[in-house]
Coordinates of C-alpha atoms and ligand atoms in Angstrom, one line a residue:
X1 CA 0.0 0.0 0.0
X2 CA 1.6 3.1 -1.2
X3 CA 0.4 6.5 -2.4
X4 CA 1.3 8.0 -5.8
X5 CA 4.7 9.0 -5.8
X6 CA 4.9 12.7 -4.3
X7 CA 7.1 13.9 -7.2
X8 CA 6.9 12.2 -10.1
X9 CA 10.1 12.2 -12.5
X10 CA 11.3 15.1 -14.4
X11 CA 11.6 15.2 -18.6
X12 CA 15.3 16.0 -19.3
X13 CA 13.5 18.3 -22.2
X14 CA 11.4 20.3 -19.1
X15 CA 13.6 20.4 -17.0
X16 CA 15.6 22.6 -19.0
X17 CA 13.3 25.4 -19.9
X18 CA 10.4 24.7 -17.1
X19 CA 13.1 24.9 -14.3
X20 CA 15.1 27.4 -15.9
X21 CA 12.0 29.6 -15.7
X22 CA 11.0 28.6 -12.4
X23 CA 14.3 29.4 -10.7
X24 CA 14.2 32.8 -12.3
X25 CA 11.2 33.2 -11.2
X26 CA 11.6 32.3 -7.8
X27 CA 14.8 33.5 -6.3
X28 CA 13.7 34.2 -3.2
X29 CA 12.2 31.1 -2.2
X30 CA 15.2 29.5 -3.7
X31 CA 17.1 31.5 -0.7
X32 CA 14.6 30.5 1.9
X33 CA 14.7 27.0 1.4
X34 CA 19.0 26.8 1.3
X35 CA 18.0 28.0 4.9
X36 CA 15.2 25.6 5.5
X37 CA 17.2 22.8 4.6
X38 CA 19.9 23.7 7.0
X39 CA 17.6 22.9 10.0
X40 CA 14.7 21.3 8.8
X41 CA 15.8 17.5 6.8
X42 CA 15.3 18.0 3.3
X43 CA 13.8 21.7 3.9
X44 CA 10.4 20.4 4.9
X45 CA 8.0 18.8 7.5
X46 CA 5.5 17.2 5.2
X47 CA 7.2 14.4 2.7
X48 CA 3.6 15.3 0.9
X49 CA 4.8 19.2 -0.2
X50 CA 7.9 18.8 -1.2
X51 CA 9.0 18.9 -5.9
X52 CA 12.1 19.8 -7.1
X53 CA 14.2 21.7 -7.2
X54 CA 12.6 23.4 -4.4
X55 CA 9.3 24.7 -3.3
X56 CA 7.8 27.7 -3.7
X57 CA 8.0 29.0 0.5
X58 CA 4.4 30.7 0.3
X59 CA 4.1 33.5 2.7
X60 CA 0.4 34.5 2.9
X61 CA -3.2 33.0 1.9
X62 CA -6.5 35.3 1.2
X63 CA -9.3 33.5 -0.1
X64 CA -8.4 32.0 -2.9
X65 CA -4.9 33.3 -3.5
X66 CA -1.5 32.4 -2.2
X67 CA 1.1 35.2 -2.0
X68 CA 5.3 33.7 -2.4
X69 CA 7.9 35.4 -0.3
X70 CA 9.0 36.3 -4.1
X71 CA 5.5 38.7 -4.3
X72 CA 4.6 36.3 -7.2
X73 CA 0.4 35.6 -6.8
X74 CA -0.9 31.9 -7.1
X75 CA -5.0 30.7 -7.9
X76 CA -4.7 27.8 -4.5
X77 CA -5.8 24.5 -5.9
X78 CA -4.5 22.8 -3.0
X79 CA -6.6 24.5 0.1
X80 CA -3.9 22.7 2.1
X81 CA -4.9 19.1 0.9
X82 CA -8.2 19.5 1.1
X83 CA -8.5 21.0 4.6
X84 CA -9.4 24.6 3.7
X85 CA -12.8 24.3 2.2
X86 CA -13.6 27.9 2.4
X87 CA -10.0 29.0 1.2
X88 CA -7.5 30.6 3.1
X89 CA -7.7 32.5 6.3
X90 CA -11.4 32.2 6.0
X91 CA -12.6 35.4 7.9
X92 CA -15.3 33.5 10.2
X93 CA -13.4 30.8 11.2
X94 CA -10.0 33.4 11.8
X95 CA -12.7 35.4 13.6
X96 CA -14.1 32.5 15.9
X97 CA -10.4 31.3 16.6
X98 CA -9.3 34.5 17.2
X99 CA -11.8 35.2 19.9
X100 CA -10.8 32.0 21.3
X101 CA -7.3 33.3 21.4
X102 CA -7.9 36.3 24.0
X103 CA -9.9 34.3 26.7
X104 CA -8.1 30.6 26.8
X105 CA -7.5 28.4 23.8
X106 CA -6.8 25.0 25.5
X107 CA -7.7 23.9 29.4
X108 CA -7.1 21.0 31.3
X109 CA -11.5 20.1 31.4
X110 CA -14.3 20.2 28.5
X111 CA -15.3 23.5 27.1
X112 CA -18.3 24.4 25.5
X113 CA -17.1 24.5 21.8
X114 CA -15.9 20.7 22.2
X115 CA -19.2 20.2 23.1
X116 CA -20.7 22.2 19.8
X117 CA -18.3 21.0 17.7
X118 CA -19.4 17.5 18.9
X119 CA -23.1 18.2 18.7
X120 CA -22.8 19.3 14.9
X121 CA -20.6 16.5 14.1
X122 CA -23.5 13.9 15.7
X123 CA -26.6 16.1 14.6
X124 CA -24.7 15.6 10.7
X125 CA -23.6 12.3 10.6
X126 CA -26.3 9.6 11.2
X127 CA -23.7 6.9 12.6
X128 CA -22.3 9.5 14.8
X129 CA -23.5 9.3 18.3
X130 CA -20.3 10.3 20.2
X131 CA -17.1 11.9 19.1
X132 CA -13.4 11.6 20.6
X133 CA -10.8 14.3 19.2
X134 CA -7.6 13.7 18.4
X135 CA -5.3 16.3 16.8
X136 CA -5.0 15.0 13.4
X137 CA -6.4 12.9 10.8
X138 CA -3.4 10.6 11.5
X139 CA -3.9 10.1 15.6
X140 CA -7.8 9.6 14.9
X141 CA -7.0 6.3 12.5
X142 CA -4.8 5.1 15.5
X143 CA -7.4 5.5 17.7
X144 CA -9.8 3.9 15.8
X145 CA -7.5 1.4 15.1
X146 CA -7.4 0.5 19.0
X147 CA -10.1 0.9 19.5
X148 CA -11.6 -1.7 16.8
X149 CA -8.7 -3.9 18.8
X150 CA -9.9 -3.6 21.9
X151 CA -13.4 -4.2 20.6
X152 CA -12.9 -7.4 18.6
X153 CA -9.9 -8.5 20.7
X154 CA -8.5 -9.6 17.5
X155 CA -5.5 -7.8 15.8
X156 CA -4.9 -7.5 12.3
X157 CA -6.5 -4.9 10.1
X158 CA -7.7 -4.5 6.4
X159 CA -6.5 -1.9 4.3
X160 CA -6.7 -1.2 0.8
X161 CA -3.6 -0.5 -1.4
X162 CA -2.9 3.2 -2.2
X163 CA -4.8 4.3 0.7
X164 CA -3.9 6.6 3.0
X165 CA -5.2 6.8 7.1
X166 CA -2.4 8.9 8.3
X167 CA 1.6 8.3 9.2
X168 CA 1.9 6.1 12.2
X169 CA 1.6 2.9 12.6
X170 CA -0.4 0.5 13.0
X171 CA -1.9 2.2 9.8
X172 CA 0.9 1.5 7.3
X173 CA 1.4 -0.6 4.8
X174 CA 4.4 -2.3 5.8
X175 CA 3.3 -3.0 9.4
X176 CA 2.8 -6.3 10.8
X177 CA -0.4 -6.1 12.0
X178 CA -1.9 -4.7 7.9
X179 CA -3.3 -6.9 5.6
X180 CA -3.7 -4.9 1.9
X181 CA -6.0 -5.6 -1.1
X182 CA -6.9 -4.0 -4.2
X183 CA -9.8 -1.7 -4.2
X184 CA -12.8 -2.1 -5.6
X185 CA -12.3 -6.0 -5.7
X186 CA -14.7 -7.4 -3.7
X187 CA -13.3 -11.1 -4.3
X188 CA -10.2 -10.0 -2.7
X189 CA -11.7 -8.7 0.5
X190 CA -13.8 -11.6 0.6
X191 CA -10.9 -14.1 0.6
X192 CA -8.5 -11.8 2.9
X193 CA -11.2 -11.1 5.9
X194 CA -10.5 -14.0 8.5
X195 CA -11.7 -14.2 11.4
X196 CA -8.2 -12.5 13.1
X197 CA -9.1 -9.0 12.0
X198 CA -10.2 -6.8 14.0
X199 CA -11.4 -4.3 11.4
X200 CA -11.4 -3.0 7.5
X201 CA -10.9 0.7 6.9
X202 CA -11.8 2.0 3.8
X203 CA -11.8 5.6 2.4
X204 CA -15.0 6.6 0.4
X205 CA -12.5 7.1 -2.6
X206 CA -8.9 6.3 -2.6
X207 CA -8.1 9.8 -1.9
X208 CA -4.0 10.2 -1.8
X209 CA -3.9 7.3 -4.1
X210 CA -5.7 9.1 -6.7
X211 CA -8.6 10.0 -6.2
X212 CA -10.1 6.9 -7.5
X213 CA -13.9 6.4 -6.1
X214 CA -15.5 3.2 -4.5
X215 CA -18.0 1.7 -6.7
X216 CA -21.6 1.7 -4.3
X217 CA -21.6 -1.9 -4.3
X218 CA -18.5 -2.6 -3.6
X219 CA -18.5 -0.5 -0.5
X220 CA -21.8 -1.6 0.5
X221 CA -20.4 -5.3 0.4
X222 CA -17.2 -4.8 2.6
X223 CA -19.6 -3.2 4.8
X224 CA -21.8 -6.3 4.5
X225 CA -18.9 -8.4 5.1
X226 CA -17.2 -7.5 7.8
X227 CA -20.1 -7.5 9.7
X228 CA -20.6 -11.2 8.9
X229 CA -17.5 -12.2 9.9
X230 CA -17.5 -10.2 13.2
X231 CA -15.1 -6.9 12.1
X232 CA -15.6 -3.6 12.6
X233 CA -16.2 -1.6 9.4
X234 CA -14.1 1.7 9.9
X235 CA -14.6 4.7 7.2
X236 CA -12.1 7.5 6.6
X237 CA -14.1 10.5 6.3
X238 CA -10.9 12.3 6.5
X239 CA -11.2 14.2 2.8
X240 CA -14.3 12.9 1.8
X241 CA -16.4 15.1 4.9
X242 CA -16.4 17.9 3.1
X243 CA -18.5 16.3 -0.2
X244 CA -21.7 15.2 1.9
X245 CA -23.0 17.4 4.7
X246 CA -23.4 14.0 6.2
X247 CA -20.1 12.4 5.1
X248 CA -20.2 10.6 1.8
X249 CA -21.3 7.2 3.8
X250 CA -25.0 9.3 3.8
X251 CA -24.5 9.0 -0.3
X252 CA -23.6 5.4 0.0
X253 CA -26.1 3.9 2.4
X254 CA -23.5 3.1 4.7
X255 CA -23.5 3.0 8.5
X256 CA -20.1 2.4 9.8
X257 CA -19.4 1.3 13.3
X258 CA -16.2 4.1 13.1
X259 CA -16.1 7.2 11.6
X260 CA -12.4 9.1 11.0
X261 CA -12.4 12.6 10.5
X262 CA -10.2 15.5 9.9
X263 CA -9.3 18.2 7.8
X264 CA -12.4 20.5 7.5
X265 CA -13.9 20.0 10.9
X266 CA -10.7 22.1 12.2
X267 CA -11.5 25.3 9.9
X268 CA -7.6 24.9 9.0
X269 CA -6.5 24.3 12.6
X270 CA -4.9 20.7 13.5
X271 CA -7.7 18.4 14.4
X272 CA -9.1 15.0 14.1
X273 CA -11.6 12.8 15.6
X274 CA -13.4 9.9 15.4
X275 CA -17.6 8.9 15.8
X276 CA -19.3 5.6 16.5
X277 CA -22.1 4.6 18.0
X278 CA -22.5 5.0 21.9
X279 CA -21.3 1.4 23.2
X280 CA -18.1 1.7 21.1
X281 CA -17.1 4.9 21.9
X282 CA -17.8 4.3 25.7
X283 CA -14.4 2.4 25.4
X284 CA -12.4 5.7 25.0
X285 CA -14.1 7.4 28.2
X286 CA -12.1 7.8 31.7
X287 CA -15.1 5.8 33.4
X288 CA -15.0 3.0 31.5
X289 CA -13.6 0.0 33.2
X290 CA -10.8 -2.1 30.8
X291 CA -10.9 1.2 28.6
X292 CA -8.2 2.0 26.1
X293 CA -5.9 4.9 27.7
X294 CA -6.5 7.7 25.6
X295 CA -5.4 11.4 26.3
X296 CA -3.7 14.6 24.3
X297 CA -2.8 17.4 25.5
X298 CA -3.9 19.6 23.0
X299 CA -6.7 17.6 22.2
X300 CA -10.2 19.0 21.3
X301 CA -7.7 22.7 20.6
X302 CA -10.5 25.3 20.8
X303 CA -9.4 27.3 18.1
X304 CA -9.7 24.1 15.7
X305 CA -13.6 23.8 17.6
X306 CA -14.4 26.9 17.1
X307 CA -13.3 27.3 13.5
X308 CA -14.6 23.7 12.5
X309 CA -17.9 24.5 13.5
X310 CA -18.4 27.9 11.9
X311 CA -16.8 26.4 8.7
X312 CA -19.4 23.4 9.0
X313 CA -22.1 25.4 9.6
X314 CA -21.2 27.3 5.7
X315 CA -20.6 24.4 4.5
X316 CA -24.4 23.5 3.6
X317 CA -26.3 21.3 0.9
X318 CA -26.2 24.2 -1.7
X319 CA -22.4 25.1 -1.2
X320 CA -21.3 21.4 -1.5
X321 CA -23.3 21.4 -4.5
X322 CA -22.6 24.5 -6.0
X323 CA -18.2 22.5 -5.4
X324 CA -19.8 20.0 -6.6
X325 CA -20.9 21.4 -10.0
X326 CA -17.9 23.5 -10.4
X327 CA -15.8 20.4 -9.9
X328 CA -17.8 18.6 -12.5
X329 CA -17.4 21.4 -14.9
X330 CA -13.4 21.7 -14.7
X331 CA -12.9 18.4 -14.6
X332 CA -14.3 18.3 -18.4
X333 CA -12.6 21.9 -19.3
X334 CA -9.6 19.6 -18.4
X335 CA -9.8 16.8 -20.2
X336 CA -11.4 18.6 -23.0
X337 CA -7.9 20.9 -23.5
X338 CA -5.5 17.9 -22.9
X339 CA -7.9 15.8 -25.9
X340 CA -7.4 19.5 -27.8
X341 CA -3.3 19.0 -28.0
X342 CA -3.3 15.4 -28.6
X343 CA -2.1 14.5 -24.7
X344 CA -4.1 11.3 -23.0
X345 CA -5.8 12.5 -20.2
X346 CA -8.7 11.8 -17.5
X347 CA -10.1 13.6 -14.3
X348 CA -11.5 11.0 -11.6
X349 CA -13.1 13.2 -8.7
X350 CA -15.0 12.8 -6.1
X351 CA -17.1 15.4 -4.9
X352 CA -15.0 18.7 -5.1
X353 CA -11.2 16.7 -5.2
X354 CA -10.1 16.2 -8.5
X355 CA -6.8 13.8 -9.7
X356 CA -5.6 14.3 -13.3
X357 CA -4.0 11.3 -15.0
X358 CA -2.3 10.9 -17.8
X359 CA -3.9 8.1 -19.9
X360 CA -7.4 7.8 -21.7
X361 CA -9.2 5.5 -19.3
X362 CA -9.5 6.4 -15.2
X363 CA -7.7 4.0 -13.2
X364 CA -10.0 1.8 -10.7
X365 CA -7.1 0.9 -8.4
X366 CA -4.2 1.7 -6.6
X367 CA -1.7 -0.1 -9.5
X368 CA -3.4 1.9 -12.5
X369 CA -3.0 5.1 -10.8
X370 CA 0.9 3.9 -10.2
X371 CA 1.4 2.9 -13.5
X372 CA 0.2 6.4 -15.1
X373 CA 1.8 8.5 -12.4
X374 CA 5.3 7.5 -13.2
X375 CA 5.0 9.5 -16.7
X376 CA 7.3 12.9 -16.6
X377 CA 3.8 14.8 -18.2
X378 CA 2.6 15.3 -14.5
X379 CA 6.1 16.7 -13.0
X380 CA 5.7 19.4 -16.7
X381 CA 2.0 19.4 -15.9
X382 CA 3.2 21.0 -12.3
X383 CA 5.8 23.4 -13.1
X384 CA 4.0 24.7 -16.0
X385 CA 0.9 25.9 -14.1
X386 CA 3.3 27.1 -11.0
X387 CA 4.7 29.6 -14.0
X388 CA 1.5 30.6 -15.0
X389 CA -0.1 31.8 -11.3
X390 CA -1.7 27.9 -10.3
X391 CA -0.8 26.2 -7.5
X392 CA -1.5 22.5 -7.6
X393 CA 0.1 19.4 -6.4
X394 CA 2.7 17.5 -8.1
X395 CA 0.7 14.3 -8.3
X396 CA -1.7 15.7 -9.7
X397 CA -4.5 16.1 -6.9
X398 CA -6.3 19.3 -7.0
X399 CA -9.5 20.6 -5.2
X400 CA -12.1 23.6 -4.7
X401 CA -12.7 26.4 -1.9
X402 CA -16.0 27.7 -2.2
X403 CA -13.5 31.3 -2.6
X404 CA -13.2 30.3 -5.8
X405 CA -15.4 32.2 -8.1
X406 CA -16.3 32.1 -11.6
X407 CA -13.4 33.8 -12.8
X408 CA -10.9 31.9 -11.3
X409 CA -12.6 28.7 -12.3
X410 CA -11.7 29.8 -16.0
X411 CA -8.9 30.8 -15.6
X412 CA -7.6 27.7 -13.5
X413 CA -9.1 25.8 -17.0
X414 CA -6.9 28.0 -19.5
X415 CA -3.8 27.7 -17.4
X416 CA -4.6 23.8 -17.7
X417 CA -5.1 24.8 -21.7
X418 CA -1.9 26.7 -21.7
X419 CA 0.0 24.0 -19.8
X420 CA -1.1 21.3 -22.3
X421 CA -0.4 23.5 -25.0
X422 CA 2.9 23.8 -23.7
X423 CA 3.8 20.3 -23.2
X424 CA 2.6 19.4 -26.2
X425 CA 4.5 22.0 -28.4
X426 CA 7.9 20.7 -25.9
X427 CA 6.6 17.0 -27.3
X428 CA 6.7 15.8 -23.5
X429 CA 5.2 12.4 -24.1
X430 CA 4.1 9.8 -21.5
Ligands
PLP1 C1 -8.1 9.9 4.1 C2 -7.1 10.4 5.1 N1 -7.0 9.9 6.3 C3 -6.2 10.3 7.2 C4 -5.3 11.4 6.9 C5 -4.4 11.9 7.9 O1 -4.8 13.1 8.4 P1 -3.7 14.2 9.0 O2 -2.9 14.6 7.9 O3 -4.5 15.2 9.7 O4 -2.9 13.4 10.0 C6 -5.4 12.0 5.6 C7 -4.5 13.1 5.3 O5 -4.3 13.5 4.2 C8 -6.3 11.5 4.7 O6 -6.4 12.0 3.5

């Protein structure tokens, strides 16, 4: 189980006039990572944000712009992997954290934005009775993980290959305790959920492995299936939250006993949680005889609670739907300009995430998206848009802010245009 590769390879062709341009363009950042690099390992804390030769080192975030320490303007198509729905520095949420700021943002005993944090989560999600936070998307898996453990008082766990619950174990691919099969392939699960695992965790669509989406059915039957054979069926809501006011498993008809989230419900401050039915999650709580131990300092941070719930509270029916269409309609403008110039291209999404690949059928699972994301196009794809004012990700992932207006929606499509255009006039082939 691994996700795409976080920087694809580099055309000899691009990288001489692509990077040449980009260094010009960014001296300044150039200069800030030398000194990044000095104290932080490879000039970063995130594997995730790192291309070469360096990254842009962005200084400030409005909406839906990012500002470079070089002054240089970028439309975000990142909203920091998904978290910032609204865009950046949302003035609500600031506003609500800010407040938050001047009279105590973290004490030793509940506070009442926990509480209404927790309420919305439960009043939105129909298998959520009771929430535990965490402080990330990563810590909420690992409790979850446990917790399905403790539960079952069996050990191992289904995953599926290319997706992604976070960077600690026991959630990685390589861990004793994982079992991994290929999405979508029911026959696989079927065979590979014994009677020693304790739960299957499955994302709504593989999200970090390419945005590839769960058929219904196939979801529905793990579901189906590990109930049968005693597991706990454990969805990662992490990304997918922000596509269904209810989490996508309202879409789906699924009720899982575990619920992971993240990202949005912390307004863009560190969070994460998780949501299950009363009886499970009464294993988490102090009173519980046998319970797991399970504290955090910083858990429950009141400026994440008091941002997360003013950003959930905007984030209704019509503005998931009004992502939702906006998605739908760059996703086309996308493939429609690589078809244009001759370049093989498709847009899976899900909800308002988007994943560009380069070849003329979607891939269904985690090796397809592999096999198309070793090509040098998306490393081109990248740097081309960086030079003309759009920030996406070098694998390829990119996603919508309800800051995004018309406007910028066109013009993110005609710097795609211009990109292809580009690539396709440098003959950068797959
Ligand atoms: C589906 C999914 N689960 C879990 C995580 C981990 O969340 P965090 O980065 O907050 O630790 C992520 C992060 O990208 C994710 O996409």
């Amino acid at each position: 189980m691994t996700m795409l590769a976080a920087h694809p390879p580099q055309h000899p062709a691009v990288l001489e006039t692509l990077l040449a341009e980009y260094r010009a363009r960014t001296t300044g950042s150039a200069t800030a990572f030398r000194r990044s690099a000095a104290v932080l390992p490879g000039g970063e804390t995130r594997n995730v944000t790192y291309y070469p030769p360096y990254p842009v080192i962005l200084a400030e975030g409005h909406g839906s712009r990012l500002l470079d320490v070089d002054g240089t303007e970028y439309l975000d198509l990142v909203n920091n992997y998904t978290s910032l729905v609204h865009g950046n520095a949302y003035p609500p949420a600031m506003a609500a954290a800010a407040a938050v700021l001047t009279s105590g943002a973290v004490f030793p005993s509940p506070h009442e934005l926990q509480l209404e944090l927790a309420e919305l989560l439960a009043a939105r999600i129909p298998s959520v009775q009771r929430v535990r936070f965490t402080n990330s998307g990563t810590e909420a898996s690992v409790l979850a993980a446990r917790l399905a453990q403790r539960a079952t008082g069996r050990g191992r766990l289904l995953l599926f290959d290319g997706a992604y619950h976070g960077s600690a174990p026991p959630l990685l691919a390589d861990g004793p305790e994982v079992v991994t099969v290929p999405y979508n392939d029911i026959d696989a699960v079927r065979e590979a959920l014994t009677e020693d695992i304790a739960a299957v965790f499955a994302e709504p669509f593989l999200g970090a492995g390419g945005v590839i989406p769960g058929r219904p059915e196939f979801l529905r039957a793990v579901a189906e299936l590990a109930r049968e054979r005693g597991a706990l069926f454990v969805l990662d809501e992490v990304q997918s939250l922000r596509n269904s006011v209810g989490g996508e498993q309202t879409r789906l008809g699924l009720h899982p006993d575990l619920t992971v989230m993240g990202k949005v419900i912390g307004g863009g401050m560190p969070i994460g949680a998780i949501g299950g039915s009363e009886e499970l999650l009464r294993l988490t709580a102090a009173t519980t005889d046998g319970g797991l131990a399970h504290s955090g300092t910083f858990n429950g941070h009141l400026t994440a609670a008091a941002a997360g719930t003013v950003t959930l509270r905007h984030l209704d029916a019509p503005a998931i739907d009004r992502l939702d269409r906006a998605a739908h309609r760059l996703a086309d403008a996308i493939t429609a300009a690589a078809v244009r110039v001759g370049i093989p291209a498709t847009v899976t999404r899900a909800g308002s995430i988007l994943n560009v690949h380069f070849t003329p059928t979607a891939p269904v699972d985690a090796e397809q998206a592999r096999a198309t994301a070793s090509t040098p196009l998306l490393g081109a794809l990248h740097l081309a848009l960086l030079l003309d004012g759009v920030y996406t990700t070098p694998r390829g992932m990119i996603n919508l802010s309800t800051a995004l207006d018309t406007d910028s929606l066109d013009r993110a499509a005609q710097a795609y245009a211009n990109a292809f255009q580009r690539m396709a006039e440098m003959e950068v082939t797959p």
